[in-house]
């Protein structure tokens, strides 16, 4: 007499991460929106934006720089000043008041930056002195990327320390946890992948060496937040920001395996290429290298998301563009309601238009 269908785990099943009882597995992906206020401080419209989306099982905040040296774009929030901590506290309070949960994504952009954005007009930093093809978004428009300063061993230890300070700040700001951004061609990913890491010291060469910085960051952040409050994001074959690896399956299977040592909150994987949507890796094999929860991302919808969970490809799914346009995405999914279309022209920068003015279904 028991119904098998009711026992099936899908997007609407709750999930326990550490002490956090998440009401569904429909996660809000980290989304750069370039709408922080003066001093890269979260402001009132950011509070409203996250409050509207608090029905996500878990919100992962937009990438937030761990220090002034980590900035890569105008208008992105930080988590390194008192004002920024206070700004984020208003957001975490608003999300918690709605019964939601929120992690902050800790971000260092590395070479994907520009001296005009950095303290003392200093050069962006990277594992190696290799310029990215493409242009940085600056206050005076798009400008070519620069040849980055290759980090010294002493500078690497300062950066690990900056992650620890940022994690402490995230706790003060009331976040439920942190996601370490090791994806999409930013600093930690520049170390992981061999097109951007030509170092011949302990931080380059072998896969174990290339993941050393990430592992040091994970270990330090865990001492502050506790492992069940720390997630990691990877993007094994995303070419965004002019990056690639000669053996992505081998490299990222090894990283997933190593990260299994830590009882993390989750491993979050942007599967395939963000720009083309192409996927060549075996993500089931990657997932099977990781013993904790696996969060899948990139182009999923209600059906493919449910399928991914039902078929045990993923434990949860993160949705990006769908959450931009649908603040009440879990309810729309649950009731099979029509979805608002996201407007690309308002993704990056601007005001409330295309940010907090997407209606929930009930408001339409
Ligand atoms: C973006 O600006 O499009 C962007 C930022 C951070 C990411 C991915 C994309 O991790």
CSV table of C-alpha atoms and ligand atoms in Angstrom, one decimal:
chain,number,residue,atom,x,y,z
A,1,UNK,CA,0.0,0.0,0.0
A,2,UNK,CA,2.9,2.4,0.3
A,3,UNK,CA,3.4,4.8,-2.5
A,4,UNK,CA,6.9,4.6,-4.1
A,5,UNK,CA,6.4,7.9,-5.9
A,6,UNK,CA,6.0,9.7,-2.6
A,7,UNK,CA,9.3,8.4,-1.4
A,8,UNK,CA,11.1,9.6,-4.4
A,9,UNK,CA,13.7,12.3,-3.7
A,10,UNK,CA,13.4,15.3,-6.1
A,11,UNK,CA,13.8,19.1,-6.1
A,12,UNK,CA,11.1,19.4,-3.5
A,13,UNK,CA,12.6,17.1,-0.9
A,14,UNK,CA,14.2,18.7,2.2
A,15,UNK,CA,17.8,18.2,2.8
A,16,UNK,CA,19.9,18.5,6.0
A,17,UNK,CA,23.3,20.1,5.6
A,18,UNK,CA,25.1,20.1,9.0
A,19,UNK,CA,22.5,21.7,11.3
A,20,UNK,CA,20.7,23.4,8.5
A,21,UNK,CA,17.4,22.0,7.6
A,22,UNK,CA,16.8,23.2,4.0
A,23,UNK,CA,13.2,23.0,2.9
A,24,UNK,CA,14.0,22.1,-0.8
A,25,UNK,CA,16.9,21.4,-3.1
A,26,UNK,CA,16.2,24.4,-5.5
A,27,UNK,CA,19.3,26.5,-4.8
A,28,UNK,CA,19.9,30.0,-5.9
A,29,UNK,CA,23.2,30.1,-7.8
A,30,UNK,CA,25.8,32.9,-7.1
A,31,UNK,CA,25.0,35.7,-9.6
A,32,UNK,CA,27.1,38.8,-10.2
A,33,UNK,CA,24.7,41.8,-10.5
A,34,UNK,CA,27.0,44.8,-10.0
A,35,UNK,CA,24.6,46.7,-7.8
A,36,UNK,CA,26.5,47.2,-4.6
A,37,UNK,CA,26.6,50.7,-3.2
A,38,UNK,CA,29.4,53.1,-2.4
A,39,UNK,CA,32.4,51.3,-0.9
A,40,UNK,CA,31.1,48.0,-2.4
A,41,UNK,CA,28.6,47.9,0.5
A,42,UNK,CA,25.4,46.0,0.1
A,43,UNK,CA,22.5,48.5,0.0
A,44,UNK,CA,18.7,48.6,0.4
A,45,UNK,CA,17.8,47.2,-3.0
A,46,UNK,CA,20.2,44.3,-2.4
A,47,UNK,CA,18.3,43.5,0.8
A,48,UNK,CA,15.0,43.5,-1.1
A,49,UNK,CA,16.4,41.3,-3.9
A,50,UNK,CA,17.6,38.6,-1.6
A,51,UNK,CA,14.5,38.8,0.6
A,52,UNK,CA,12.3,38.2,-2.4
A,53,UNK,CA,14.3,35.0,-3.2
A,54,UNK,CA,14.4,33.5,0.3
A,55,UNK,CA,12.2,30.5,-0.6
A,56,UNK,CA,15.3,28.9,-2.3
A,57,UNK,CA,16.5,25.9,-0.3
A,58,UNK,CA,19.7,27.8,0.0
A,59,UNK,CA,20.8,31.2,-1.5
A,60,UNK,CA,24.4,31.4,-2.5
A,61,UNK,CA,25.3,35.1,-2.6
A,62,UNK,CA,26.9,36.8,-5.5
A,63,UNK,CA,30.7,36.6,-5.4
A,64,UNK,CA,32.0,38.9,-2.7
A,65,UNK,CA,35.6,40.0,-2.6
A,66,UNK,CA,37.6,38.8,0.4
A,67,UNK,CA,39.9,41.9,0.3
A,68,UNK,CA,40.3,45.1,-1.6
A,69,UNK,CA,43.0,43.3,-3.6
A,70,UNK,CA,40.5,40.7,-4.7
A,71,UNK,CA,38.1,43.1,-6.6
A,72,UNK,CA,37.5,42.3,-10.3
A,73,UNK,CA,34.5,44.4,-11.3
A,74,UNK,CA,32.8,47.7,-10.3
A,75,UNK,CA,29.8,47.4,-8.0
A,76,UNK,CA,30.5,44.0,-6.6
A,77,UNK,CA,30.1,43.7,-2.8
A,78,UNK,CA,33.0,42.9,-0.4
A,79,UNK,CA,33.2,41.2,2.9
A,80,UNK,CA,36.3,43.0,4.3
A,81,UNK,CA,35.0,46.3,5.8
A,82,UNK,CA,32.8,47.0,8.8
A,83,UNK,CA,30.3,48.8,6.5
A,84,UNK,CA,30.1,45.8,4.2
A,85,UNK,CA,29.6,43.4,7.2
A,86,UNK,CA,26.8,45.7,8.4
A,87,UNK,CA,25.3,45.8,4.9
A,88,UNK,CA,25.3,42.0,4.6
A,89,UNK,CA,23.8,41.6,8.1
A,90,UNK,CA,20.7,43.4,6.9
A,91,UNK,CA,20.5,40.9,4.0
A,92,UNK,CA,21.0,37.7,6.2
A,93,UNK,CA,18.4,39.1,8.7
A,94,UNK,CA,15.9,39.6,5.9
A,95,UNK,CA,16.5,36.1,4.5
A,96,UNK,CA,16.3,34.5,7.9
A,97,UNK,CA,13.1,36.4,8.7
A,98,UNK,CA,11.5,34.7,5.7
A,99,UNK,CA,12.7,31.3,6.9
A,100,UNK,CA,15.5,31.0,4.3
A,101,UNK,CA,19.2,30.3,4.4
A,102,UNK,CA,22.2,32.0,2.8
A,103,UNK,CA,25.8,31.3,2.2
A,104,UNK,CA,28.2,34.0,1.0
A,105,UNK,CA,30.5,33.2,-2.0
A,106,UNK,CA,34.1,34.2,-1.2
A,107,UNK,CA,35.8,35.6,-4.3
A,108,UNK,CA,39.3,36.6,-5.4
A,109,UNK,CA,39.3,37.4,-9.1
A,110,UNK,CA,43.1,37.1,-9.6
A,111,UNK,CA,44.1,38.2,-13.1
A,112,UNK,CA,40.5,38.9,-14.1
A,113,UNK,CA,40.8,42.4,-12.8
A,114,UNK,CA,42.5,45.7,-13.7
A,115,UNK,CA,44.9,48.0,-11.9
A,116,UNK,CA,42.4,50.8,-12.1
A,117,UNK,CA,40.1,48.8,-9.7
A,118,UNK,CA,42.9,47.9,-7.2
A,119,UNK,CA,44.5,49.7,-4.2
A,120,UNK,CA,47.5,51.8,-5.3
A,121,UNK,CA,46.7,51.0,-8.9
A,122,UNK,CA,48.6,47.7,-8.3
A,123,UNK,CA,48.6,45.0,-11.0
A,124,UNK,CA,46.2,42.1,-10.7
A,125,UNK,CA,47.8,38.9,-9.3
A,126,UNK,CA,47.9,35.3,-10.6
A,127,UNK,CA,49.9,32.1,-10.3
A,128,UNK,CA,51.9,33.1,-13.4
A,129,UNK,CA,52.6,36.2,-15.5
A,130,UNK,CA,50.1,35.3,-18.2
A,131,UNK,CA,47.7,37.9,-19.5
A,132,UNK,CA,44.1,36.7,-20.1
A,133,UNK,CA,42.7,37.4,-23.6
A,134,UNK,CA,39.9,39.8,-23.3
A,135,UNK,CA,39.0,42.9,-21.4
A,136,UNK,CA,38.2,44.0,-17.8
A,137,UNK,CA,35.1,45.9,-16.9
A,138,UNK,CA,36.4,49.1,-15.4
A,139,UNK,CA,34.9,52.4,-14.3
A,140,UNK,CA,35.9,54.0,-17.6
A,141,UNK,CA,34.7,51.1,-19.8
A,142,UNK,CA,36.2,47.9,-21.1
A,143,UNK,CA,40.1,47.8,-21.0
A,144,UNK,CA,42.5,45.0,-22.0
A,145,UNK,CA,43.6,42.7,-19.3
A,146,UNK,CA,47.1,43.3,-18.0
A,147,UNK,CA,50.1,41.0,-17.4
A,148,UNK,CA,49.5,39.9,-13.8
A,149,UNK,CA,52.0,39.9,-11.0
A,150,UNK,CA,52.9,36.3,-10.2
A,151,UNK,CA,52.3,35.7,-6.5
A,152,UNK,CA,55.3,35.0,-4.2
A,153,UNK,CA,55.1,32.4,-1.5
A,154,UNK,CA,54.7,35.1,1.2
A,155,UNK,CA,51.9,36.8,-0.8
A,156,UNK,CA,50.1,33.4,-1.0
A,157,UNK,CA,50.1,33.1,2.7
A,158,UNK,CA,48.6,36.6,3.0
A,159,UNK,CA,45.8,35.6,0.6
A,160,UNK,CA,45.0,32.4,2.7
A,161,UNK,CA,44.8,34.7,5.7
A,162,UNK,CA,42.5,37.1,3.8
A,163,UNK,CA,40.1,34.1,3.2
A,164,UNK,CA,40.2,33.4,6.9
A,165,UNK,CA,39.4,37.0,7.8
A,166,UNK,CA,36.6,37.1,5.2
A,167,UNK,CA,35.1,33.9,6.7
A,168,UNK,CA,35.2,35.4,10.2
A,169,UNK,CA,33.5,38.5,8.7
A,170,UNK,CA,30.9,36.3,7.1
A,171,UNK,CA,30.1,34.8,10.5
A,172,UNK,CA,29.7,38.3,12.0
A,173,UNK,CA,27.4,39.2,9.1
A,174,UNK,CA,25.1,36.3,10.0
A,175,UNK,CA,25.7,34.0,7.1
A,176,UNK,CA,24.8,30.3,7.5
A,177,UNK,CA,28.0,29.3,5.7
A,178,UNK,CA,30.4,30.2,2.9
A,179,UNK,CA,31.1,28.9,-0.6
A,180,UNK,CA,34.7,29.1,-1.7
A,181,UNK,CA,34.7,30.2,-5.4
A,182,UNK,CA,37.3,28.0,-7.1
A,183,UNK,CA,35.6,28.2,-10.5
A,184,UNK,CA,35.2,30.3,-13.7
A,185,UNK,CA,38.7,31.4,-14.3
A,186,UNK,CA,39.2,33.4,-11.1
A,187,UNK,CA,42.2,33.1,-8.7
A,188,UNK,CA,41.8,29.7,-7.2
A,189,UNK,CA,40.8,28.2,-10.6
A,190,UNK,CA,43.9,29.9,-12.2
A,191,UNK,CA,45.9,27.8,-9.9
A,192,UNK,CA,43.9,24.6,-10.6
A,193,UNK,CA,44.1,24.6,-14.3
A,194,UNK,CA,47.3,24.1,-16.3
A,195,UNK,CA,46.7,26.8,-19.0
A,196,UNK,CA,47.1,29.5,-16.3
A,197,UNK,CA,49.5,27.9,-13.8
A,198,UNK,CA,53.1,27.5,-15.1
A,199,UNK,CA,54.7,27.6,-11.7
A,200,UNK,CA,57.6,25.4,-10.9
A,201,UNK,CA,57.3,25.5,-7.1
A,202,UNK,CA,55.0,23.6,-4.7
A,203,UNK,CA,51.9,25.4,-6.2
A,204,UNK,CA,52.4,24.3,-9.8
A,205,UNK,CA,53.1,21.3,-11.9
A,206,UNK,CA,51.4,18.2,-10.5
A,207,UNK,CA,47.7,18.2,-9.8
A,208,UNK,CA,48.5,17.9,-6.1
A,209,UNK,CA,50.5,21.1,-6.3
A,210,UNK,CA,48.0,23.0,-8.4
A,211,UNK,CA,45.3,22.3,-5.8
A,212,UNK,CA,47.5,23.2,-2.9
A,213,UNK,CA,46.3,26.8,-2.6
A,214,UNK,CA,42.6,25.7,-2.7
A,215,UNK,CA,43.2,23.0,0.0
A,216,UNK,CA,45.0,25.5,2.2
A,217,UNK,CA,42.1,27.9,1.9
A,218,UNK,CA,39.6,25.1,2.6
A,219,UNK,CA,41.5,24.0,5.7
A,220,UNK,CA,41.8,27.6,7.1
A,221,UNK,CA,38.2,28.5,6.4
A,222,UNK,CA,37.0,25.2,8.0
A,223,UNK,CA,38.8,26.3,11.2
A,224,UNK,CA,36.6,29.4,11.3
A,225,UNK,CA,33.2,28.1,10.0
A,226,UNK,CA,33.3,24.4,10.6
A,227,UNK,CA,33.3,22.0,7.6
A,228,UNK,CA,29.5,21.5,7.3
A,229,UNK,CA,29.2,25.3,6.7
A,230,UNK,CA,31.8,25.3,3.8
A,231,UNK,CA,31.0,24.6,0.2
A,232,UNK,CA,33.4,24.7,-2.8
A,233,UNK,CA,32.5,25.6,-6.4
A,234,UNK,CA,34.4,24.2,-9.4
A,235,UNK,CA,33.9,24.5,-13.2
A,236,UNK,CA,36.1,21.8,-14.8
A,237,UNK,CA,35.5,22.7,-18.4
A,238,UNK,CA,34.2,26.3,-18.4
A,239,UNK,CA,36.3,28.4,-20.8
A,240,UNK,CA,34.9,31.7,-19.5
A,241,UNK,CA,37.8,34.0,-18.6
A,242,UNK,CA,40.2,32.4,-21.1
A,243,UNK,CA,41.1,29.3,-19.1
A,244,UNK,CA,41.3,25.6,-19.7
A,245,UNK,CA,43.0,22.4,-18.5
A,246,UNK,CA,44.8,19.8,-20.7
A,247,UNK,CA,43.2,16.9,-18.7
A,248,UNK,CA,40.1,18.2,-16.9
A,249,UNK,CA,38.6,14.9,-16.0
A,250,UNK,CA,41.8,13.7,-14.4
A,251,UNK,CA,42.4,17.0,-12.7
A,252,UNK,CA,38.9,17.5,-11.3
A,253,UNK,CA,38.3,13.9,-10.3
A,254,UNK,CA,41.4,14.2,-8.2
A,255,UNK,CA,40.3,17.5,-6.7
A,256,UNK,CA,36.8,16.1,-5.9
A,257,UNK,CA,38.5,13.1,-4.3
A,258,UNK,CA,40.7,15.2,-2.1
A,259,UNK,CA,37.8,17.5,-1.1
A,260,UNK,CA,36.1,14.4,0.2
A,261,UNK,CA,38.5,14.4,3.1
A,262,UNK,CA,36.8,17.3,4.8
A,263,UNK,CA,33.0,16.6,5.3
A,264,UNK,CA,32.1,19.8,3.5
A,265,UNK,CA,28.6,21.2,3.1
A,266,UNK,CA,28.7,20.4,-0.6
A,267,UNK,CA,30.6,20.4,-3.9
A,268,UNK,CA,29.0,22.8,-6.4
A,269,UNK,CA,29.9,22.1,-10.0
A,270,UNK,CA,29.2,24.3,-13.0
A,271,UNK,CA,28.9,21.5,-15.5
A,272,UNK,CA,30.1,22.1,-19.1
A,273,UNK,CA,30.8,25.5,-20.6
A,274,UNK,CA,29.0,28.6,-19.3
A,275,UNK,CA,29.1,30.3,-22.7
A,276,UNK,CA,28.4,27.4,-25.2
A,277,UNK,CA,26.6,25.0,-22.9
A,278,UNK,CA,28.8,22.2,-24.3
A,279,UNK,CA,29.6,19.3,-21.9
A,280,UNK,CA,32.3,16.7,-22.6
A,281,UNK,CA,33.2,15.4,-19.1
A,282,UNK,CA,31.6,12.5,-17.3
A,283,UNK,CA,30.1,14.4,-14.3
A,284,UNK,CA,28.7,11.2,-12.8
A,285,UNK,CA,32.3,10.0,-12.6
A,286,UNK,CA,33.3,13.3,-11.0
A,287,UNK,CA,30.4,13.1,-8.6
A,288,UNK,CA,31.4,9.6,-7.6
A,289,UNK,CA,34.8,10.9,-6.6
A,290,UNK,CA,33.2,13.1,-4.0
A,291,UNK,CA,31.6,11.5,-0.9
A,292,UNK,CA,29.5,14.5,0.2
A,293,UNK,CA,26.5,16.3,-1.3
A,294,UNK,CA,26.9,17.3,-5.0
A,295,UNK,CA,25.2,20.4,-6.3
A,296,UNK,CA,24.7,20.5,-10.1
A,297,UNK,CA,24.5,23.8,-12.1
A,298,UNK,CA,24.3,25.1,-15.6
A,299,UNK,CA,21.2,25.2,-17.7
A,300,UNK,CA,19.0,22.9,-15.6
A,301,UNK,CA,15.2,23.4,-15.6
A,302,UNK,CA,12.4,21.8,-13.6
A,303,UNK,CA,12.4,18.5,-15.5
A,304,UNK,CA,16.2,18.0,-15.9
A,305,UNK,CA,16.7,19.2,-12.3
A,306,UNK,CA,14.2,16.6,-11.0
A,307,UNK,CA,15.7,14.0,-13.2
A,308,UNK,CA,19.3,14.8,-12.0
A,309,UNK,CA,18.2,14.2,-8.4
A,310,UNK,CA,15.9,11.2,-9.1
A,311,UNK,CA,18.7,9.5,-11.0
A,312,UNK,CA,21.2,10.3,-8.2
A,313,UNK,CA,23.3,12.5,-10.5
A,314,UNK,CA,23.0,15.3,-8.0
A,315,UNK,CA,21.7,16.0,-4.5
A,316,UNK,CA,20.6,19.5,-5.2
A,317,UNK,CA,20.5,21.8,-8.2
A,318,UNK,CA,21.5,25.5,-8.4
A,319,UNK,CA,19.5,27.8,-10.8
A,320,UNK,CA,20.9,31.1,-11.9
A,321,UNK,CA,19.0,32.9,-14.7
A,322,UNK,CA,15.7,31.4,-13.6
A,323,UNK,CA,16.1,32.9,-10.1
A,324,UNK,CA,17.0,36.3,-11.6
A,325,UNK,CA,13.5,36.4,-13.3
A,326,UNK,CA,11.5,34.4,-10.8
A,327,UNK,CA,11.9,35.4,-7.2
A,328,UNK,CA,9.3,32.7,-6.3
A,329,UNK,CA,11.0,29.9,-8.4
A,330,UNK,CA,10.3,27.0,-5.9
A,331,UNK,CA,6.6,27.8,-5.9
A,332,UNK,CA,6.4,28.2,-9.6
A,333,UNK,CA,8.2,24.8,-10.0
A,334,UNK,CA,6.0,23.1,-7.5
A,335,UNK,CA,2.7,24.3,-9.1
A,336,UNK,CA,4.1,24.1,-12.7
A,337,UNK,CA,3.3,27.8,-13.2
A,338,UNK,CA,4.7,29.8,-16.2
A,339,UNK,CA,8.1,31.5,-15.7
A,340,UNK,CA,9.1,35.1,-16.3
A,341,UNK,CA,11.8,35.6,-19.0
A,342,UNK,CA,15.1,37.0,-17.8
A,343,UNK,CA,16.2,40.3,-19.5
A,344,UNK,CA,20.0,40.1,-20.3
A,345,UNK,CA,20.3,43.8,-20.7
A,346,UNK,CA,19.7,44.3,-16.9
A,347,UNK,CA,21.9,41.4,-15.6
A,348,UNK,CA,24.9,43.6,-14.8
A,349,UNK,CA,24.6,47.0,-13.1
A,350,UNK,CA,21.7,49.5,-13.1
A,351,UNK,CA,18.9,50.0,-10.6
A,352,UNK,CA,15.8,48.1,-9.4
A,353,UNK,CA,14.7,47.6,-13.0
A,354,UNK,CA,15.5,44.0,-13.9
A,355,UNK,CA,16.5,43.4,-10.3
A,356,UNK,CA,13.7,43.6,-7.8
A,357,UNK,CA,10.8,44.3,-10.2
A,358,UNK,CA,10.3,40.7,-11.5
A,359,UNK,CA,6.9,39.8,-10.0
A,360,UNK,CA,6.1,36.7,-8.1
A,361,UNK,CA,3.2,34.7,-9.6
A,362,UNK,CA,0.8,36.1,-7.1
A,363,UNK,CA,1.6,39.7,-8.0
A,364,UNK,CA,1.1,39.2,-11.7
B,1,LIG,C1,30.1,37.2,-14.6
B,1,LIG,O1,30.3,38.3,-14.3
B,1,LIG,O2,29.4,36.9,-15.6
B,1,LIG,C2,30.5,36.1,-13.7
B,1,LIG,C3,31.0,36.4,-12.5
B,1,LIG,C4,31.5,35.4,-11.7
B,1,LIG,C5,31.3,34.1,-12.1
B,1,LIG,C6,30.8,33.8,-13.3
B,1,LIG,C7,30.3,34.8,-14.1
B,1,LIG,O3,31.7,33.1,-11.3
